[in-house]
Amino acid sequence: MPSSTTSRRRRTAKPSSTDRNADAFEPIRKIGLTLPDVELGTAYGAPALKVHGQMFACMTTHKSSEPGSLAILMSFDDRDLLIASDPDVYYLTPHYEPYACVVVRLSRVHKDALKDLLWMGLRFVSAKSRKARTSKSGSRRTRNHGGHG
């Protein structure tokens, strides 16, 4: 029998950032699963949406981002337009600047915009992987082992 000094006390733990991310990610999950070929996954230990194994949206994990933020992959031009149009919703930190993504404050984004944003990310990643597959298959050279052809 444990003594009173070694008895376990139930602690009320604060929700971890992972728990908060899971709650904030719920609307993203619901919308994402309505899009074609989208699957749930994780990226950097956070909830994410993927298409054909490639992440296109995930909850941010870097300490420079605000809690409850989502990173969505997209072209640099698209992200710059979004940030210029509504910097209260869309932003970057120095950590995210080199990447083709925008960071979204989920508490401030209009719910109707989420589906459009996720479509942007999905199309961006799909086009990138399609381009990579095309360039790989197009770069294969066949050798002519016969005579003159």
XYZ file of N, CA, C and O in Angstrom:
596
model
N 0.827 -1.172 0.000
C 0.000 0.000 0.000
C 0.882 1.250 0.000
O 1.789 1.361 0.791
N 0.624 2.184 -0.894
C 1.466 3.382 -0.942
C 1.220 4.275 0.263
O 0.111 4.374 0.756
N 2.276 4.878 0.715
C 2.130 5.819 1.827
C 1.512 7.105 1.299
O 1.433 7.328 0.108
N 1.103 7.959 2.222
C 0.455 9.205 1.808
C 1.403 10.112 1.039
O 0.983 10.911 0.232
N 2.691 9.971 1.262
C 3.640 10.823 0.534
C 3.862 10.336 -0.888
O 4.274 11.101 -1.738
N 3.545 9.077 -1.146
C 3.742 8.580 -2.504
C 2.435 8.380 -3.244
O 2.414 7.862 -4.340
N 1.343 8.758 -2.612
C 0.060 8.562 -3.291
C -0.024 9.481 -4.501
O 0.546 10.559 -4.538
N -0.730 8.994 -5.465
C -0.862 9.767 -6.703
C -1.993 10.767 -6.572
O -3.063 10.451 -6.093
N -1.727 11.952 -7.034
C -2.755 12.987 -7.060
C -3.155 13.222 -8.492
O -2.332 13.202 -9.388
N -4.399 13.430 -8.633
C -4.890 13.737 -9.964
C -4.628 15.213 -10.239
O -5.041 16.076 -9.478
N -3.946 15.466 -11.315
C -3.641 16.854 -11.664
C -4.538 17.300 -12.797
O -4.870 16.532 -13.682
N -4.882 18.543 -12.729
C -5.635 19.120 -13.821
C -4.618 19.755 -14.750
O -4.045 20.793 -14.448
N -4.393 19.088 -15.854
C -3.380 19.567 -16.785
C -3.990 20.566 -17.754
O -5.147 20.444 -18.143
N -3.170 21.520 -18.127
C -3.592 22.451 -19.172
C -3.580 21.678 -20.485
O -2.752 20.796 -20.683
N -4.473 22.012 -21.387
C -4.435 21.317 -22.668
C -3.118 21.621 -23.373
O -2.649 22.752 -23.354
N -2.525 20.611 -23.958
C -1.265 20.820 -24.663
C -1.549 21.544 -25.972
O -2.684 21.641 -26.419
N -0.478 22.023 -26.606
C -0.675 22.696 -27.891
C -1.225 21.715 -28.909
O -1.969 22.087 -29.804
N -0.896 20.432 -28.759
C -1.436 19.421 -29.658
C -2.942 19.323 -29.497
O -3.680 19.235 -30.472
N -3.435 19.344 -28.234
C -4.880 19.298 -27.991
C -5.565 20.524 -28.591
O -6.605 20.409 -29.226
N -4.988 21.694 -28.371
C -5.568 22.919 -28.918
C -5.567 22.867 -30.441
O -6.517 23.279 -31.078
N -4.472 22.348 -31.007
C -4.401 22.227 -32.461
C -5.474 21.287 -32.981
O -6.071 21.534 -34.017
N -5.715 20.195 -32.256
C -6.732 19.239 -32.690
C -8.105 19.899 -32.710
O -8.879 19.710 -33.648
N -8.414 20.687 -31.692
C -9.698 21.389 -31.643
C -9.809 22.408 -32.778
O -10.826 22.493 -33.451
N -8.749 23.188 -32.978
C -8.758 24.206 -34.026
C -8.793 23.570 -35.412
O -9.319 24.152 -36.360
N -8.256 22.355 -35.520
C -8.181 21.674 -36.810
C -9.505 21.046 -37.228
O -9.705 20.753 -38.408
N -10.422 20.861 -36.309
C -11.673 20.155 -36.601
C -12.420 20.714 -37.818
O -12.816 19.950 -38.707
N -12.645 22.036 -37.926
C -13.332 22.537 -39.127
C -12.515 22.291 -40.401
O -13.082 22.048 -41.464
N -11.204 22.331 -40.288
C -10.324 22.076 -41.432
C -10.483 20.623 -41.868
O -10.593 20.314 -43.048
N -10.503 19.730 -40.905
C -10.671 18.301 -41.177
C -11.986 18.054 -41.920
O -12.015 17.367 -42.938
N -13.064 18.651 -41.403
C -14.383 18.445 -42.012
C -14.416 18.923 -43.461
O -14.928 18.241 -44.338
N -13.894 20.107 -43.702
C -13.880 20.645 -45.068
C -12.934 19.824 -45.941
O -13.265 19.444 -47.062
N -11.764 19.553 -45.424
C -10.750 18.835 -46.196
C -11.220 17.486 -46.693
O -10.936 17.100 -47.831
N -11.950 16.771 -45.863
C -12.396 15.437 -46.258
C -13.492 15.462 -47.321
O -13.838 14.423 -47.873
N -14.023 16.646 -47.624
C -14.985 16.747 -48.729
C -14.271 16.942 -50.073
O -14.907 16.853 -51.113
N -12.975 17.208 -50.044
C -12.208 17.445 -51.264
C -11.686 16.114 -51.819
O -11.434 15.179 -51.061
N -11.492 16.038 -53.139
C -11.078 14.774 -53.742
C -9.669 14.340 -53.342
O -8.752 15.160 -53.294
N -9.530 13.048 -53.051
C -8.244 12.400 -52.764
C -7.543 12.917 -51.511
O -6.348 12.696 -51.339
N -8.258 13.615 -50.645
C -7.640 14.167 -49.442
C -7.695 13.139 -48.323
O -8.693 12.461 -48.128
N -6.587 13.047 -47.607
C -6.506 12.149 -46.468
C -5.967 12.911 -45.263
O -5.286 13.925 -45.417
N -6.294 12.415 -44.095
C -5.774 13.000 -42.863
C -4.395 12.438 -42.595
O -4.103 11.294 -42.935
N -3.578 13.249 -41.962
C -2.251 12.806 -41.590
C -1.669 13.753 -40.572
O -2.401 14.535 -39.939
N -0.383 13.677 -40.423
C 0.324 14.614 -39.557
C 1.533 15.152 -40.308
O 2.043 14.514 -41.232
N 1.965 16.314 -39.898
C 3.186 16.928 -40.409
C 3.834 17.651 -39.247
O 3.179 18.460 -38.579
N 5.054 17.322 -38.968
C 5.786 17.919 -37.848
C 5.049 17.695 -36.527
O 5.054 18.533 -35.646
N 4.349 16.567 -36.425
C 3.630 16.211 -35.210
C 2.279 16.888 -35.054
O 1.634 16.752 -34.022
N 1.842 17.608 -36.069
C 0.569 18.336 -35.995
C -0.412 17.758 -37.014
O -0.001 17.192 -38.033
N -1.723 17.939 -36.772
C -2.710 17.464 -37.738
C -2.506 18.133 -39.094
O -2.177 19.319 -39.169
N -2.724 17.348 -40.151
C -2.484 17.856 -41.500
C -3.454 17.222 -42.486
O -4.036 16.172 -42.221
N -3.591 17.882 -43.627
C -4.310 17.329 -44.771
C -3.282 17.038 -45.851
O -2.366 17.839 -46.089
N -3.461 15.880 -46.500
C -2.528 15.465 -47.538
C -3.305 15.007 -48.758
O -4.446 14.562 -48.654
N -2.636 15.100 -49.900
C -3.167 14.549 -51.140
C -2.057 13.684 -51.733
O -0.930 14.146 -51.899
N -2.383 12.424 -51.975
C -1.403 11.448 -52.476
C -0.124 11.467 -51.641
O 0.983 11.445 -52.172
N -0.285 11.566 -50.333
C 0.844 11.530 -49.408
C 1.573 12.843 -49.226
O 2.480 12.940 -48.409
N 1.187 13.884 -49.969
C 1.859 15.181 -49.884
C 1.029 16.149 -49.047
O -0.141 16.387 -49.355
N 1.638 16.709 -48.029
C 0.944 17.651 -47.155
C 0.666 18.947 -47.914
O 1.507 19.446 -48.645
N -0.565 19.475 -47.748
C -0.868 20.787 -48.319
C -1.422 21.757 -47.283
O -1.494 22.956 -47.540
N -1.789 21.279 -46.105
C -2.254 22.162 -45.027
C -1.976 21.478 -43.703
O -2.224 20.280 -43.562
N -1.441 22.230 -42.757
C -1.202 21.653 -41.424
C -1.216 22.761 -40.373
O -0.960 23.928 -40.674
N -1.527 22.350 -39.170
C -1.458 23.283 -38.057
C 0.018 23.638 -37.847
O 0.885 22.779 -37.963
N 0.272 24.892 -37.557
C 1.657 25.320 -37.379
C 2.196 24.800 -36.055
O 1.458 24.653 -35.079
N 3.480 24.522 -36.056
C 4.130 24.042 -34.841
C 5.300 24.919 -34.426
O 5.760 24.825 -33.303
N 5.758 25.754 -35.328
C 6.909 26.587 -34.988
C 6.513 27.628 -33.950
O 5.432 28.216 -34.023
N 7.400 27.856 -33.008
C 7.102 28.766 -31.889
C 6.836 30.205 -32.340
O 6.216 30.969 -31.612
N 7.259 30.556 -33.541
C 7.041 31.923 -34.013
C 5.606 32.171 -34.466
O 5.190 33.318 -34.595
N 4.856 31.098 -34.710
C 3.479 31.277 -35.168
C 2.535 31.418 -33.986
O 2.821 30.947 -32.884
N 1.424 32.059 -34.238
C 0.422 32.239 -33.193
C -0.340 30.929 -32.992
O -0.531 30.171 -33.946
N -0.774 30.643 -31.765
C -1.586 29.442 -31.540
C -2.840 29.478 -32.415
O -3.389 30.545 -32.688
N -3.265 28.310 -32.868
C -4.463 28.239 -33.690
C -4.251 28.729 -35.102
O -5.168 29.232 -35.733
N -3.024 28.572 -35.610
C -2.726 28.991 -36.983
C -2.540 27.772 -37.870
O -2.072 26.727 -37.433
N -2.895 27.945 -39.123
C -2.806 26.893 -40.120
C -1.881 27.353 -41.232
O -2.003 28.478 -41.709
N -0.957 26.496 -41.641
C -0.106 26.781 -42.792
C -0.696 26.068 -43.998
O -1.015 24.879 -43.925
N -0.862 26.808 -45.092
C -1.397 26.241 -46.322
C -0.393 26.508 -47.442
O 0.013 27.655 -47.657
N -0.014 25.450 -48.138
C 0.924 25.602 -49.235
C 0.235 26.265 -50.419
O -0.907 25.956 -50.742
N 0.953 27.185 -51.047
C 0.461 27.892 -52.236
C 1.619 28.648 -52.843
O 2.691 28.743 -52.247
N 1.391 29.214 -54.014
C 2.457 29.959 -54.681
C 2.810 31.210 -53.869
O 1.986 31.732 -53.117
N 4.025 31.681 -54.077
C 4.462 32.902 -53.400
C 3.582 34.081 -53.822
O 3.254 34.931 -52.998
N 3.193 34.141 -55.097
C 2.346 35.235 -55.572
C 0.986 35.227 -54.871
O 0.507 36.276 -54.433
N 0.373 34.036 -54.779
C -0.929 33.942 -54.105
C -0.830 34.336 -52.640
O -1.683 35.048 -52.115
N 0.203 33.867 -51.981
C 0.337 34.193 -50.558
C 0.550 35.689 -50.360
O -0.017 36.277 -49.450
N 1.352 36.313 -51.218
C 1.591 37.748 -51.087
C 0.307 38.548 -51.290
O 0.064 39.536 -50.593
N -0.528 38.105 -52.236
C -1.817 38.773 -52.467
C -2.727 38.640 -51.241
O -3.378 39.608 -50.842
N -2.765 37.447 -50.654
C -3.613 37.246 -49.472
C -3.152 38.118 -48.306
O -3.972 38.760 -47.646
N -1.866 38.133 -48.058
C -1.341 38.929 -46.940
C -1.623 40.411 -47.162
O -2.046 41.118 -46.243
N -1.431 40.873 -48.393
C -1.696 42.285 -48.707
C -3.182 42.608 -48.566
O -3.545 43.699 -48.122
N -4.053 41.654 -48.905
C -5.490 41.915 -48.867
C -6.061 41.902 -47.449
O -7.014 42.609 -47.169
N -5.479 41.099 -46.553
C -6.026 41.010 -45.195
C -4.965 40.533 -44.202
O -4.961 39.371 -43.778
N -4.049 41.425 -43.798
C -2.959 41.032 -42.902
C -3.415 40.647 -41.488
O -2.637 40.072 -40.725
N -4.670 40.935 -41.132
C -5.182 40.492 -39.839
C -5.474 38.989 -39.843
O -5.522 38.361 -38.793
N -5.681 38.439 -41.029
C -5.997 37.017 -41.159
C -4.778 36.225 -41.625
O -4.465 35.167 -41.085
N -4.082 36.740 -42.642
C -2.972 36.026 -43.269
C -1.663 36.682 -42.864
O -1.549 37.905 -42.892
N -0.674 35.854 -42.542
C 0.597 36.418 -42.110
C 1.730 35.439 -42.340
O 1.523 34.288 -42.736
N 2.934 35.922 -42.087
C 4.146 35.108 -42.115
C 4.996 35.504 -40.935
O 4.866 36.612 -40.413
N 5.849 34.610 -40.534
C 6.924 34.945 -39.608
C 8.209 34.664 -40.379
O 8.167 33.989 -41.425
N 9.336 35.153 -39.907
C 10.583 34.882 -40.639
C 10.810 33.386 -40.913
O 11.350 33.028 -41.956
N 10.361 32.529 -40.011
C 10.533 31.095 -40.220
C 9.812 30.615 -41.482
O 10.324 29.761 -42.216
N 8.616 31.122 -41.748
C 7.804 30.643 -42.870
C 8.072 31.363 -44.184
O 7.632 30.910 -45.243
N 8.779 32.494 -44.153
C 9.007 33.292 -45.362
C 9.638 32.522 -46.517
O 9.221 32.702 -47.663
N 10.617 31.662 -46.278
C 11.233 30.969 -47.424
C 10.351 29.892 -48.067
O 10.690 29.371 -49.121
N 9.249 29.551 -47.439
C 8.405 28.464 -47.927
C 7.207 28.990 -48.705
O 6.675 30.049 -48.395
N 6.776 28.217 -49.689
C 5.612 28.576 -50.502
C 4.351 28.241 -49.705
O 3.709 27.220 -49.911
N 4.047 29.098 -48.737
C 2.874 28.890 -47.890
C 2.436 30.209 -47.289
O 3.182 31.188 -47.297
N 1.220 30.206 -46.778
C 0.724 31.335 -46.005
C 0.267 30.780 -44.661
O -0.139 29.619 -44.569
N 0.363 31.578 -43.627
C -0.116 31.194 -42.306
C -1.431 31.929 -42.064
O -1.543 33.130 -42.323
N -2.423 31.175 -41.596
C -3.782 31.698 -41.451
C -4.185 31.671 -39.982
O -4.074 30.632 -39.329
N -4.661 32.807 -39.480
C -5.219 32.854 -38.130
C -6.644 32.301 -38.209
O -7.557 32.966 -38.703
N -6.825 31.085 -37.728
C -8.126 30.432 -37.862
C -9.224 31.163 -37.103
O -10.385 31.119 -37.505
N -8.872 31.860 -36.043
C -9.883 32.584 -35.273
C -10.414 33.804 -36.033
O -11.459 34.345 -35.684
N -9.703 34.229 -37.078
C -10.103 35.435 -37.799
C -10.550 35.192 -39.233
O -11.110 36.098 -39.857
N -10.279 34.006 -39.751
C -10.634 33.749 -41.150
C -12.123 33.457 -41.252
O -12.705 32.815 -40.381
N -12.750 33.962 -42.296
C -14.161 33.687 -42.537
C -14.298 32.222 -42.933
O -13.535 31.715 -43.755
N -15.246 31.542 -42.353
C -15.413 30.102 -42.573
C -15.601 29.773 -44.058
O -15.135 28.746 -44.527
N -16.270 30.659 -44.800
C -16.461 30.415 -46.232
C -15.140 30.452 -47.000
O -15.010 29.835 -48.054
N -14.166 31.186 -46.489
C -12.870 31.286 -47.164
C -12.035 30.021 -46.979
O -11.148 29.742 -47.794
N -12.308 29.267 -45.926
C -11.491 28.077 -45.648
C -11.507 27.076 -46.797
O -10.459 26.540 -47.171
N -12.660 26.817 -47.357
C -12.736 25.838 -48.444
C -11.924 26.318 -49.643
O -11.188 25.541 -50.256
N -12.028 27.613 -49.975
C -11.248 28.155 -51.085
C -9.753 28.038 -50.814
O -8.970 27.689 -51.702
N -9.342 28.335 -49.599
C -7.929 28.241 -49.233
C -7.424 26.803 -49.338
O -6.328 26.551 -49.848
N -8.234 25.864 -48.855
C -7.824 24.462 -48.927
C -7.756 23.991 -50.380
O -6.847 23.237 -50.747
N -8.682 24.457 -51.213
C -8.610 24.141 -52.639
C -7.320 24.684 -53.248
O -6.692 24.029 -54.073
N -6.939 25.890 -52.858
C -5.693 26.481 -53.363
C -4.507 25.594 -53.020
O -3.654 25.318 -53.867
N -4.449 25.162 -51.769
C -3.352 24.299 -51.335
C -3.357 22.972 -52.060
O -2.314 22.478 -52.509
N -4.536 22.385 -52.190
C -4.676 21.098 -52.877
C -4.221 21.212 -54.332
O -3.439 20.387 -54.819
N -4.680 22.237 -55.030
C -4.290 22.424 -56.437
C -2.796 22.684 -56.572
O -2.147 22.175 -57.487
N -2.249 23.476 -55.653
C -0.822 23.802 -55.708
C 0.024 22.542 -55.569
O 0.927 22.294 -56.368
N -0.271 21.729 -54.580
C 0.514 20.514 -54.341
C 0.277 19.493 -55.457
O 1.211 18.838 -55.915
N -0.958 19.374 -55.918
C -1.257 18.435 -57.002
C -0.515 18.819 -58.277
O 0.044 17.962 -58.965
N -0.496 20.101 -58.598
C 0.202 20.567 -59.802
C 1.702 20.356 -59.668
O 2.373 19.960 -60.629
N 2.235 20.603 -58.479
C 3.657 20.415 -58.238
C 4.048 18.952 -58.420
O 5.037 18.634 -59.073
N 3.263 18.040 -57.838
C 3.612 16.627 -57.946
C 3.365 16.113 -59.367
O 4.098 15.276 -59.862
N 2.363 16.643 -60.055
C 2.115 16.255 -61.443
C 3.289 16.709 -62.314
O 3.774 15.967 -63.161
N 3.777 17.908 -62.059
C 4.911 18.444 -62.811
C 6.162 17.601 -62.553
O 6.915 17.298 -63.473
N 6.371 17.209 -61.298
C 7.533 16.387 -60.953
C 7.447 15.026 -61.644
O 8.442 14.520 -62.164
N 6.249 14.427 -61.662
C 6.079 13.126 -62.323
C 6.325 13.259 -63.828
O 6.962 12.421 -64.443
N 5.838 14.341 -64.424
C 6.006 14.554 -65.857
C 7.473 14.750 -66.206
O 7.964 14.178 -67.166
N 8.182 15.534 -65.415
C 9.585 15.790 -65.722
C 10.424 14.528 -65.515
O 11.375 14.295 -66.238
N 10.072 13.697 -64.560
C 10.801 12.437 -64.361
C 10.591 11.513 -65.544
O 11.526 10.927 -66.058
N 9.346 11.366 -65.986
C 9.077 10.457 -67.097
C 9.606 11.028 -68.410
O 10.044 10.292 -69.277
N 9.602 12.334 -68.555
C 10.092 12.957 -69.776
C 11.598 12.982 -69.870
O 12.161 13.117 -70.952
N 12.284 12.813 -68.764
C 13.742 12.893 -68.786
C 14.386 11.538 -69.058
O 15.588 11.455 -69.237
N 13.603 10.496 -69.110
C 14.162 9.176 -69.412
C 14.521 9.103 -70.893
O 13.723 9.425 -71.760
N 15.711 8.666 -71.139
C 16.142 8.514 -72.519
C 16.183 7.048 -72.863
O 16.624 6.228 -72.065
N 15.745 6.765 -74.033
C 15.843 5.378 -74.485
C 17.088 5.257 -75.333
O 17.428 6.152 -76.111
N 17.756 4.150 -75.193
C 18.973 3.918 -75.979
C 18.635 3.110 -77.215
O 17.857 2.179 -77.173
N 19.247 3.491 -78.255
C 19.077 2.750 -79.499
C 20.216 1.747 -79.580
O 21.359 2.109 -79.783
N 19.897 0.472 -79.383
C 20.925 -0.548 -79.388
C 21.061 -1.196 -80.763
O 21.880 -2.064 -80.962
N 20.237 -0.769 -81.680
C 20.303 -1.364 -83.024
C 21.218 -0.568 -83.919
O 22.078 0.192 -83.467
N 21.013 -0.719 -85.192
C 21.816 0.008 -86.179
C 21.322 1.433 -86.283
O 20.830 2.024 -85.347
N 21.408 1.979 -87.424
C 20.969 3.347 -87.660
C 19.472 3.364 -87.822
O 18.906 2.580 -88.523
N 18.832 4.256 -87.218
C 17.391 4.215 -87.199
C 16.796 5.279 -87.899
O 15.967 5.702 -88.387
